[in-house]
CSV table of C-alpha atoms and ligand atoms in Angstrom, one decimal:
chain,number,residue,atom,x,y,z
Y,1,MET,CA,142.0,137.7,107.0
Y,2,THR,CA,139.6,136.6,109.8
Y,3,GLU,CA,140.4,136.2,112.9
Y,4,LYS,CA,139.4,133.1,114.9
Y,5,ILE,CA,136.9,133.5,117.9
Y,6,SER,CA,138.2,132.2,120.9
Y,7,PRO,CA,136.3,128.9,121.6
Y,8,LEU,CA,133.8,128.6,124.1
Y,9,GLY,CA,135.6,126.8,126.7
Y,10,GLU,CA,138.1,129.6,126.5
Y,11,VAL,CA,135.4,132.2,126.8
Y,12,LEU,CA,133.7,130.2,130.0
Y,13,LYS,CA,137.5,129.3,131.7
Y,14,VAL,CA,137.9,133.5,132.0
Y,15,THR,CA,134.3,134.2,132.8
Y,16,GLY,CA,134.7,131.5,135.8
Y,17,ARG,CA,138.4,132.9,136.6
Y,18,LEU,CA,136.2,136.8,136.3
Y,19,LEU,CA,133.8,135.6,138.6
Y,20,ARG,CA,135.3,134.2,141.3
Y,21,SER,CA,137.5,137.5,141.7
Y,22,GLY,CA,134.0,138.8,142.3
Y,23,ARG,CA,134.2,140.5,138.9
Y,24,VAL,CA,131.8,139.8,135.3
Y,25,PRO,CA,133.0,139.4,132.0
Y,26,GLY,CA,133.8,143.5,130.7
Y,27,GLN,CA,131.8,145.3,128.4
Y,28,LEU,CA,132.7,148.1,126.8
Y,29,ILE,CA,130.7,150.4,124.3
Y,30,ILE,CA,132.4,152.9,122.4
Y,31,GLN,CA,130.7,155.2,120.2
Y,32,TYR,CA,133.4,156.0,117.6
Y,33,THR,CA,131.7,158.7,116.1
Y,34,ASP,CA,128.2,161.2,117.2
Y,35,ARG,CA,127.8,161.9,113.1
Y,36,CYS,CA,124.5,160.6,111.6
Y,37,ASN,CA,122.6,160.7,108.4
Y,38,ALA,CA,119.2,160.0,110.2
Y,39,THR,CA,116.6,162.1,111.8
Y,40,CYS,CA,115.2,160.1,114.5
Y,41,PRO,CA,112.9,162.0,117.1
Y,42,GLN,CA,113.9,160.5,120.0
Y,43,CYS,CA,117.9,161.0,120.0
Y,44,GLY,CA,120.2,164.3,119.8
Y,45,MET,CA,122.3,163.0,117.0
Y,46,ARG,CA,119.9,163.4,114.6
Y,47,VAL,CA,121.3,164.7,111.6
Y,48,THR,CA,118.8,167.9,112.0
Y,49,ASN,CA,120.3,168.7,115.1
Y,50,ASP,CA,123.3,171.5,114.5
Y,51,PHE,CA,126.7,170.5,117.0
Y,52,ALA,CA,130.1,170.1,116.1
Y,53,ARG,CA,130.6,166.4,115.2
Y,54,THR,CA,133.4,164.6,116.6
Y,55,THR,CA,134.6,160.8,115.8
Y,56,LEU,CA,137.7,159.0,117.5
Y,57,ALA,CA,141.0,158.8,116.4
Y,58,GLU,CA,141.3,155.2,114.9
Y,59,GLN,CA,144.6,154.9,116.7
Y,60,ARG,CA,143.4,155.5,119.8
Y,61,VAL,CA,140.3,153.5,119.7
Y,62,ALA,CA,142.7,150.6,118.6
Y,63,GLU,CA,144.7,150.9,121.9
Y,64,MET,CA,141.6,151.2,123.8
Y,65,ILE,CA,140.7,147.7,122.5
Y,66,ARG,CA,144.2,146.5,123.7
Y,67,HIS,CA,144.1,148.0,127.3
Y,68,ALA,CA,140.2,146.8,126.9
Y,69,ALA,CA,141.3,143.1,126.4
Y,70,ASP,CA,144.4,142.5,128.9
Y,71,HIS,CA,141.6,143.6,131.5
Y,72,GLY,CA,138.9,141.1,130.9
Y,73,VAL,CA,136.6,142.9,128.4
Y,74,ALA,CA,134.8,139.8,126.4
Y,75,ALA,CA,132.0,142.4,124.7
Y,76,LEU,CA,132.8,145.2,122.4
Y,77,SER,CA,130.4,147.2,120.8
Y,78,PHE,CA,131.2,150.3,118.2
Y,79,THR,CA,128.1,152.5,118.3
Y,80,GLY,CA,127.6,156.0,117.1
Y,81,GLY,CA,125.6,158.3,115.6
Y,82,GLU,CA,125.4,156.1,112.6
Y,83,PRO,CA,128.6,153.6,112.8
Y,84,PHE,CA,128.4,152.6,109.0
Y,85,MET,CA,129.3,156.1,108.3
Y,86,CYS,CA,132.9,154.9,109.2
Y,87,LEU,CA,132.3,151.6,107.9
Y,88,ASP,CA,136.0,150.7,106.6
Y,89,GLU,CA,137.8,152.1,110.5
Y,90,VAL,CA,134.7,150.3,112.3
Y,91,CYS,CA,135.9,146.9,110.1
Y,92,ARG,CA,139.6,147.7,110.6
Y,93,LEU,CA,139.0,148.3,114.5
Y,94,ALA,CA,136.6,144.8,114.7
Y,95,SER,CA,139.5,142.8,113.3
Y,96,VAL,CA,142.0,144.3,115.9
Y,97,ALA,CA,139.7,143.5,118.4
Y,98,GLY,CA,139.2,139.9,117.1
Y,99,ALA,CA,143.2,139.4,116.9
Y,100,HIS,CA,143.2,140.0,121.0
Y,101,LYS,CA,140.5,137.4,121.6
Y,102,ILE,CA,137.4,139.8,122.4
Y,103,PRO,CA,134.9,137.1,121.2
Y,104,TYR,CA,132.0,139.3,121.4
Y,105,ILE,CA,132.1,142.2,118.6
Y,106,ARG,CA,129.2,144.1,117.7
Y,107,THR,CA,128.0,146.9,115.6
Y,108,GLY,CA,125.2,148.4,114.2
Y,109,THR,CA,123.0,150.4,111.4
Y,110,ASN,CA,120.2,152.6,110.5
Y,111,GLY,CA,120.2,150.6,107.7
Y,112,TYR,CA,121.0,153.7,105.2
Y,113,LEU,CA,122.7,152.0,103.2
Y,114,PHE,CA,119.8,149.4,102.4
Y,115,ARG,CA,118.0,152.1,100.9
Y,116,GLY,CA,117.6,152.0,96.9
Y,117,ALA,CA,116.3,148.2,96.6
Y,118,GLU,CA,114.4,149.5,93.6
Y,119,ASN,CA,118.1,150.0,91.7
Y,120,ALA,CA,119.7,147.6,89.3
Y,121,ASP,CA,123.1,147.6,91.4
Y,122,PHE,CA,121.3,146.8,95.0
Y,123,SER,CA,122.5,143.0,94.9
Y,124,ASP,CA,125.6,143.6,94.0
Y,125,ARG,CA,125.9,146.5,96.3
Y,126,MET,CA,124.6,144.3,99.0
Y,127,LYS,CA,126.8,140.8,98.2
Y,128,THR,CA,130.0,143.8,98.4
Y,129,LEU,CA,129.0,145.4,101.8
Y,130,ALA,CA,128.0,141.6,103.3
Y,131,ASP,CA,131.6,140.3,101.7
Y,132,LYS,CA,133.4,143.1,103.8
Y,133,LEU,CA,131.8,142.4,107.2
Y,134,ALA,CA,132.4,138.4,107.0
Y,135,ALA,CA,135.4,139.0,107.0
Y,136,THR,CA,135.7,140.7,110.1
Y,137,PRO,CA,135.5,139.1,113.2
Y,138,LEU,CA,131.8,140.8,114.3
Y,139,ARG,CA,129.6,138.5,116.1
Y,140,ASN,CA,127.0,140.6,115.7
Y,141,ILE,CA,125.0,143.7,113.8
Y,142,TRP,CA,122.1,144.9,114.3
Y,143,VAL,CA,119.5,147.0,112.5
Y,144,SER,CA,117.3,149.7,114.3
Y,145,ILE,CA,114.0,149.2,113.6
Y,146,ASP,CA,111.7,151.6,115.4
Y,147,SER,CA,108.1,150.3,114.0
Y,148,ALA,CA,106.2,147.8,113.1
Y,149,ASP,CA,104.7,149.9,110.8
Y,150,VAL,CA,106.7,150.6,107.6
Y,151,ALA,CA,105.8,154.5,107.0
Y,152,THR,CA,106.2,155.0,110.9
Y,153,HIS,CA,109.4,153.5,110.9
Y,154,GLU,CA,110.8,155.5,107.6
Y,155,GLN,CA,109.2,158.6,108.3
Y,156,MET,CA,110.8,158.5,112.2
Y,157,ARG,CA,114.2,157.6,109.9
Y,158,GLY,CA,113.8,160.0,107.6
Y,159,LEU,CA,115.2,156.8,105.7
Y,160,PRO,CA,112.4,156.0,102.8
Y,161,GLY,CA,112.5,152.7,101.5
Y,162,VAL,CA,114.9,151.4,103.9
Y,163,ILE,CA,112.8,148.5,104.9
Y,164,LYS,CA,111.9,147.3,101.4
Y,165,GLY,CA,116.1,147.1,101.3
Y,166,VAL,CA,116.6,145.1,105.1
Y,167,GLU,CA,113.8,142.7,103.0
Y,168,LYS,CA,115.8,141.9,100.0
Y,169,ALA,CA,119.5,142.2,102.0
Y,170,LEU,CA,118.9,139.6,104.6
Y,171,PRO,CA,119.1,136.9,102.5
Y,172,ILE,CA,121.5,138.0,100.8
Y,173,PHE,CA,123.9,138.5,104.3
Y,174,ALA,CA,122.4,134.8,105.3
Y,175,GLU,CA,124.4,133.4,102.2
Y,176,ARG,CA,127.4,134.6,103.5
Y,177,GLY,CA,126.8,133.6,107.1
Y,178,LEU,CA,125.7,136.9,108.5
Y,179,TYR,CA,122.6,136.6,110.3
Y,180,LEU,CA,121.7,140.2,111.3
Y,181,SER,CA,119.7,141.2,114.3
Y,182,ALA,CA,116.7,144.0,114.4
Y,183,ASN,CA,116.6,146.3,117.2
Y,184,LEU,CA,113.8,147.6,118.4
Y,185,GLY,CA,114.1,151.4,120.6
Y,186,ILE,CA,110.8,151.2,122.5
Y,187,ASN,CA,109.1,154.3,121.7
Y,188,ARG,CA,105.6,155.4,121.9
Y,189,ASN,CA,105.2,154.5,118.0
Y,190,PHE,CA,106.5,151.0,117.7
Y,191,ALA,CA,103.8,149.8,117.0
Y,192,GLY,CA,102.6,152.1,114.8
Y,193,ARG,CA,101.9,156.3,115.0
Y,194,ASP,CA,99.8,157.0,117.8
Y,195,LYS,CA,99.5,160.5,118.1
Y,196,ASP,CA,96.3,161.0,120.1
Y,197,ARG,CA,96.9,158.5,122.6
Y,198,ASP,CA,97.9,160.1,126.0
Y,199,HIS,CA,97.7,157.3,127.7
Y,200,LEU,CA,99.5,153.5,126.2
Y,201,ASP,CA,97.9,151.0,128.5
Y,202,TYR,CA,98.7,146.7,129.0
Y,203,PRO,CA,96.9,145.8,125.8
Y,204,PHE,CA,98.3,148.5,123.6
Y,205,PHE,CA,101.9,147.5,124.5
Y,206,ARG,CA,101.3,143.6,124.6
Y,207,ALA,CA,99.6,144.0,120.5
Y,208,GLY,CA,102.9,146.2,120.3
Y,209,PHE,CA,105.3,143.8,120.8
Y,210,ASP,CA,103.4,140.6,119.3
Y,211,ARG,CA,103.2,142.7,115.9
Y,212,PHE,CA,107.1,143.8,116.7
Y,213,TYR,CA,107.8,140.1,116.5
Y,214,ARG,CA,105.8,139.2,113.5
Y,215,PHE,CA,107.5,142.1,111.8
Y,216,VAL,CA,111.0,141.5,112.2
Y,217,THR,CA,110.3,137.4,111.6
Y,218,GLU,CA,108.9,138.2,108.3
Y,219,LEU,CA,111.5,140.5,107.3
Y,220,GLY,CA,113.7,137.4,107.8
Y,221,PHE,CA,115.9,138.5,111.0
Y,222,THR,CA,116.3,136.0,113.2
Y,223,ILE,CA,117.8,138.0,116.4
Y,224,ALA,CA,115.8,140.3,118.0
Y,225,ASN,CA,116.8,142.6,120.7
Y,226,VAL,CA,114.6,145.6,122.4
Y,227,CYS,CA,116.2,148.3,123.9
Y,228,TYR,CA,114.3,149.7,126.7
Y,229,PRO,CA,113.2,153.7,127.0
Y,230,MET,CA,116.2,155.6,127.1
Y,231,HIS,CA,115.9,158.1,130.1
Y,232,GLY,CA,116.2,157.4,133.6
Y,233,ASP,CA,113.7,159.1,136.3
Y,234,ASP,CA,116.8,161.1,138.4
Y,235,GLU,CA,116.8,164.4,137.3
Y,236,SER,CA,120.1,165.1,138.4
Y,237,ASP,CA,121.0,162.1,135.4
Y,238,GLN,CA,123.9,164.4,133.4
Y,239,ALA,CA,123.5,162.0,130.0
Y,240,VAL,CA,127.0,162.0,128.4
Y,241,TYR,CA,124.9,159.6,125.5
Y,242,ALA,CA,123.3,161.7,123.2
Y,243,ALA,CA,120.7,159.4,122.3
Y,244,THR,CA,119.2,159.5,125.6
Y,245,ALA,CA,116.8,162.4,124.7
Y,246,THR,CA,113.5,163.5,126.4
Y,247,ASP,CA,111.4,163.8,123.5
Y,248,ARG,CA,108.3,162.7,124.5
Y,249,VAL,CA,108.3,159.7,122.0
Y,250,VAL,CA,110.7,158.1,123.9
Y,251,SER,CA,109.2,159.5,127.6
Y,252,PHE,CA,106.8,157.0,129.4
Y,253,THR,CA,105.1,157.6,132.8
Y,254,TYR,CA,105.8,155.2,135.4
Y,255,GLU,CA,102.3,153.4,135.2
Y,256,GLU,CA,103.4,152.8,131.2
Y,257,LYS,CA,107.0,151.4,132.5
Y,258,LEU,CA,104.8,149.2,134.4
Y,259,ASN,CA,102.7,147.8,131.7
Y,260,LEU,CA,105.4,148.4,129.0
Y,261,PHE,CA,107.8,145.7,131.1
Y,262,GLN,CA,104.6,143.3,132.3
Y,263,ALA,CA,103.5,143.3,128.3
Y,264,LEU,CA,107.0,142.7,126.7
Y,265,SER,CA,108.0,139.6,129.1
Y,266,ASP,CA,104.5,138.1,128.6
Y,267,ALA,CA,104.4,138.5,124.9
Y,268,ILE,CA,108.3,137.1,124.2
Y,269,PRO,CA,107.3,133.3,125.0
Y,270,GLY,CA,105.2,133.2,122.1
Y,271,HIS,CA,107.5,134.1,119.6
Y,272,ARG,CA,110.6,132.2,121.0
Y,273,GLN,CA,110.5,129.4,118.9
Y,274,ASN,CA,110.6,131.7,115.8
Y,275,ILE,CA,113.2,134.5,116.3
Y,276,ARG,CA,115.8,134.1,118.4
Y,277,ILE,CA,115.1,137.0,121.5
Y,278,PHE,CA,118.1,138.2,123.2
Y,279,THR,CA,115.9,140.2,126.4
Y,280,PRO,CA,115.5,138.0,129.0
Y,281,ARG,CA,112.8,137.5,131.2
Y,282,CYS,CA,114.5,137.6,134.7
Y,283,SER,CA,115.9,141.3,133.8
Y,284,LEU,CA,112.3,142.2,133.2
Y,285,HIS,CA,111.0,140.9,135.9
Y,286,ALA,CA,113.9,142.5,138.2
Y,287,LEU,CA,112.9,145.8,136.6
Y,288,LEU,CA,109.4,145.6,137.5
Y,289,GLN,CA,110.4,144.6,141.1
Y,290,GLN,CA,112.6,147.7,141.0
Y,291,TYR,CA,109.6,149.8,140.1
Y,292,ARG,CA,107.5,148.7,142.5
Y,293,GLY,CA,109.8,149.1,144.9
Y,294,ARG,CA,111.5,146.7,146.0
Y,295,GLU,CA,114.8,147.6,144.9
Y,296,GLU,CA,116.3,144.8,147.3
Y,297,LEU,CA,115.8,141.8,144.9
Y,298,THR,CA,117.5,143.3,141.9
Y,299,THR,CA,121.4,143.8,141.3
Y,300,PRO,CA,122.5,147.1,141.0
Y,301,CYS,CA,124.2,147.5,137.3
Y,302,ARG,CA,127.9,146.9,136.5
Y,303,GLY,CA,128.3,149.7,134.8
Y,304,GLY,CA,131.5,151.8,136.2
Y,305,ILE,CA,132.6,148.5,137.6
Y,306,ASP,CA,132.8,146.0,134.7
Y,307,TYR,CA,130.6,147.7,132.2
Y,308,PHE,CA,132.1,151.1,130.7
Y,309,PHE,CA,131.3,153.9,128.1
Y,310,VAL,CA,133.8,155.9,125.5
Y,311,ASP,CA,132.0,159.3,124.4
Y,312,SER,CA,133.2,160.6,121.1
Y,313,GLN,CA,132.9,164.1,121.9
Y,314,SER,CA,135.6,164.0,124.9
Y,315,GLY,CA,137.1,160.4,124.3
Y,316,HIS,CA,136.8,160.2,128.0
Y,317,SER,CA,135.3,156.7,129.9
Y,318,TYR,CA,132.3,157.1,132.0
Y,319,PRO,CA,130.8,154.9,134.1
Y,320,CYS,CA,127.8,154.7,131.4
Y,321,GLY,CA,125.9,156.9,128.6
Y,322,TYR,CA,124.3,158.4,131.6
Y,323,ARG,CA,126.7,159.2,134.2
Y,324,GLY,CA,128.0,162.1,132.6
Y,325,ASP,CA,129.1,164.3,135.3
Y,326,GLU,CA,131.7,160.8,136.5
Y,327,ASP,CA,134.4,161.5,133.6
Y,328,LEU,CA,136.8,158.4,134.5
Y,329,GLY,CA,139.3,159.6,131.9
Y,330,ARG,CA,141.1,158.0,129.0
Y,331,PHE,CA,140.2,154.5,129.1
Y,332,GLU,CA,143.2,153.0,127.7
Y,333,GLU,CA,145.1,154.8,130.8
Y,334,MET,CA,142.6,153.6,133.7
Y,335,THR,CA,144.3,150.1,135.6
Y,336,PRO,CA,142.6,148.5,136.3
Y,337,PRO,CA,139.6,149.6,134.6
Y,338,SER,CA,137.4,150.5,137.5
Y,339,CYS,CA,135.4,153.4,138.3
Y,340,SER,CA,137.3,155.0,141.3
Y,341,ALA,CA,133.3,155.7,142.8
Y,342,ALA,CA,131.6,152.9,141.9
Y,343,GLN,CA,128.2,152.6,143.6
Y,344,GLU,CA,124.9,150.6,144.2
Y,345,CYS,CA,123.5,152.2,140.5
Y,346,ARG,CA,120.1,151.5,139.4
Y,347,ARG,CA,119.3,155.0,138.0
Y,348,CYS,CA,118.3,153.5,134.3
Y,349,ASP,CA,116.5,150.9,132.6
Y,350,TRP,CA,119.6,150.7,130.2
Y,351,GLU,CA,119.5,147.2,128.6
Y,352,CYS,CA,123.4,147.0,127.8
Y,353,PHE,CA,124.1,146.8,131.2
Y,354,ARG,CA,121.1,145.9,133.3
Y,355,ASP,CA,120.1,142.6,131.2
Y,356,PRO,CA,123.7,141.3,131.5
Y,357,THR,CA,124.1,142.6,135.2
Y,358,GLU,CA,120.9,140.3,136.3
Y,359,LEU,CA,122.0,137.6,134.0
Y,360,PHE,CA,125.2,137.6,135.9
Y,361,SER,CA,124.1,138.2,139.3
Y,362,PRO,CA,123.5,134.7,141.0
Y,363,LEU,CA,126.6,133.7,140.2
Y,364,LEU,CA,127.8,136.9,141.0
Y,365,ASP,CA,125.8,137.4,144.5
Y,366,LEU,CA,127.3,133.6,145.7
Y,367,ARG,CA,130.7,135.0,145.6
Y,368,LEU,CA,129.9,138.9,146.4
Y,369,ALA,CA,126.7,138.9,148.4
Y,370,PRO,CA,125.3,135.5,149.8
Y,371,GLY,CA,123.3,137.2,151.8
Y,372,ARG,CA,121.3,139.0,148.8
Y,373,LEU,CA,120.8,135.5,146.9
Y,374,MET,CA,119.4,134.0,150.1
Y,375,GLN,CA,117.1,137.3,150.5
Y,376,ARG,CA,116.0,136.6,146.6
Y,377,LEU,CA,115.9,132.6,146.6
Y,378,TRP,CA,113.7,133.1,149.8
Y,379,LYS,CA,111.8,135.6,148.4
Y,380,ASP,CA,111.7,136.0,144.3
Y,381,ARG,CA,112.0,132.3,143.6
Y,382,THR,CA,110.0,133.4,140.3
Y,383,PHE,CA,113.4,135.3,139.7
Y,384,TYR,CA,115.3,132.1,139.5
Y,385,ARG,CA,112.9,130.6,137.3
Y,386,LEU,CA,113.1,132.6,135.3
Y,387,TRP,CA,116.8,132.6,134.9
Y,388,ARG,CA,117.2,129.2,134.6
Y,389,GLU,CA,114.3,129.3,131.8
Y,390,ASP,CA,116.9,132.3,130.2
Y,391,LEU,CA,120.0,130.4,130.1
Y,392,ARG,CA,118.3,126.9,129.0
Y,393,TYR,CA,116.9,129.3,126.2
Y,394,TYR,CA,119.9,131.1,125.2
Y,395,ARG,CA,121.6,127.8,124.7
Y,396,ALA,CA,118.6,126.6,122.8
Y,397,CYS,CA,119.8,129.9,120.8
Y,398,GLY,CA,123.6,129.2,119.9
Y,399,PHE,CA,124.0,132.2,122.9
Y,400,PHE,CA,122.7,134.6,119.8
Y,401,ASP,CA,125.6,133.8,117.6
Y,402,GLY,CA,125.2,136.3,114.7
Y,403,ARG,CA,127.5,134.2,112.4
Y,404,ARG,CA,124.5,130.9,112.5
Y,405,ASN,CA,121.1,130.9,111.6
Y,406,LEU,CA,118.9,129.8,113.9
Y,407,ASP,CA,118.2,126.0,115.0
Y,408,HIS,CA,114.7,125.6,114.3
Y,409,GLU,CA,115.1,121.7,115.9
Y,410,LYS,CA,116.7,123.4,119.2
Y,411,LEU,CA,113.7,126.0,119.3
Y,412,ARG,CA,110.7,123.5,119.0
Y,413,PRO,CA,110.6,122.8,123.3
Y,414,TRP,CA,109.7,126.2,123.2
Y,415,ARG,CA,106.8,126.3,120.7
Y,416,ASN,CA,104.3,125.9,124.1
Y,417,PRO,CA,105.2,128.6,126.3
Y,418,VAL,CA,103.7,127.9,129.9
Y,419,LEU,CA,103.3,131.9,131.1
Y,420,PRO,CA,103.4,132.0,135.0
R,1,SF4,S1,119.2,157.1,116.9
R,1,SF4,FE1,120.7,156.3,115.9
R,1,SF4,S2,120.2,156.9,113.6
R,1,SF4,FE2,119.1,157.9,114.6
R,1,SF4,S3,119.5,160.0,115.1
R,1,SF4,FE3,120.3,158.4,116.8
R,1,SF4,S4,122.4,158.3,116.3
R,1,SF4,FE4,120.7,158.6,114.3
R,2,SF4,S1,121.6,152.0,136.1
R,2,SF4,FE1,124.2,151.5,134.7
R,2,SF4,S2,123.5,151.9,132.8
R,2,SF4,FE2,122.0,152.9,134.4
R,2,SF4,S3,123.0,154.9,135.3
R,2,SF4,FE3,123.3,153.4,137.0
R,2,SF4,S4,125.6,152.4,136.3
R,2,SF4,FE4,124.5,153.7,134.5
């Protein structure tokens, strides 16, 4: 039986209580397994990499979830590897999280189960899969899309035929009230393969993001998210999360990153009325400020304070997927969950932690750092304008509830965007 998700009022009440105590609603990302069946060049967990794979024990993860719920974790993510290779366990654990009233539960897939659209049993297989997922309290399910070019995506993933299957499966999922999200991990091929291009400029990124949003909208997605490049600038980073590869396909120069973030921010308004775009422009603005050397106008990441990552190999928690030299031990034994070495960290652009940090930052600064709030208000009004705009848009999107379709009426006002 599906557990009832907490009403929004209850979530807001808890959020208010946490903010008053100087915390933001917690987030826990559990890498349930590092097993995978795809060949993505941007990831150390690709099936062709030979290393001993590990999957966490289901019972232990259930303990982590109970502990997380008791300590203000509102968002729980099951990542991999390929989480759908452990689908039964992930579904059961999502139900544990739902029973403990964690409202935002998500997982995702590389889409390998969507292959074989040409087979006679495809629709039945998809109905069974969708029914199984719909019976859980999973709120959001993402499907990784690496490129707006079908051949490039399928070649990178090593999953031929997957896009055709996704297109055919999305309506079947929607009939069951499941609206999947397209998830782009930005890479040099995201607008199509571009082998010989050494330097990616603003027009390349701008056209590429337009193409990507059009592509996933036409495929039938109603929610889209973008993952920023997964590597830090600091050579001392010891990524614990093997998705943080340094392959050229996900490596960008400083100038390319500036172009990338600006182009993404500029592309988003033109698509907000067609597909629910999670990426907050206020966060992109903050990252641009940081890259331009105005770090004081950004907010330190909540990784290791309110947000944590659990690694499947050690089964231990870390402040995030990057700070692998800060082993915090077993998450279910951290009381209260908080990093002893909490620090002002801006070492990477991991959107899972940086985006919500910036979204909560004005409220948090009001409580913890009114000086920073005033300084930002004085020196960077654009941030607050974008922040207010993002919040209005999030509301129009129903806060990206993957159990509801997008509401075209509510998105109508976003038809004629005015760029800064
Ligand atoms: S990015 Fe995901 S699907 Fe691709 S190899 Fe890594 S874990 Fe597997
Ligand atoms: S910015 Fe956040 S996600 Fe990145 S290394 Fe620091 S704590 Fe981790």
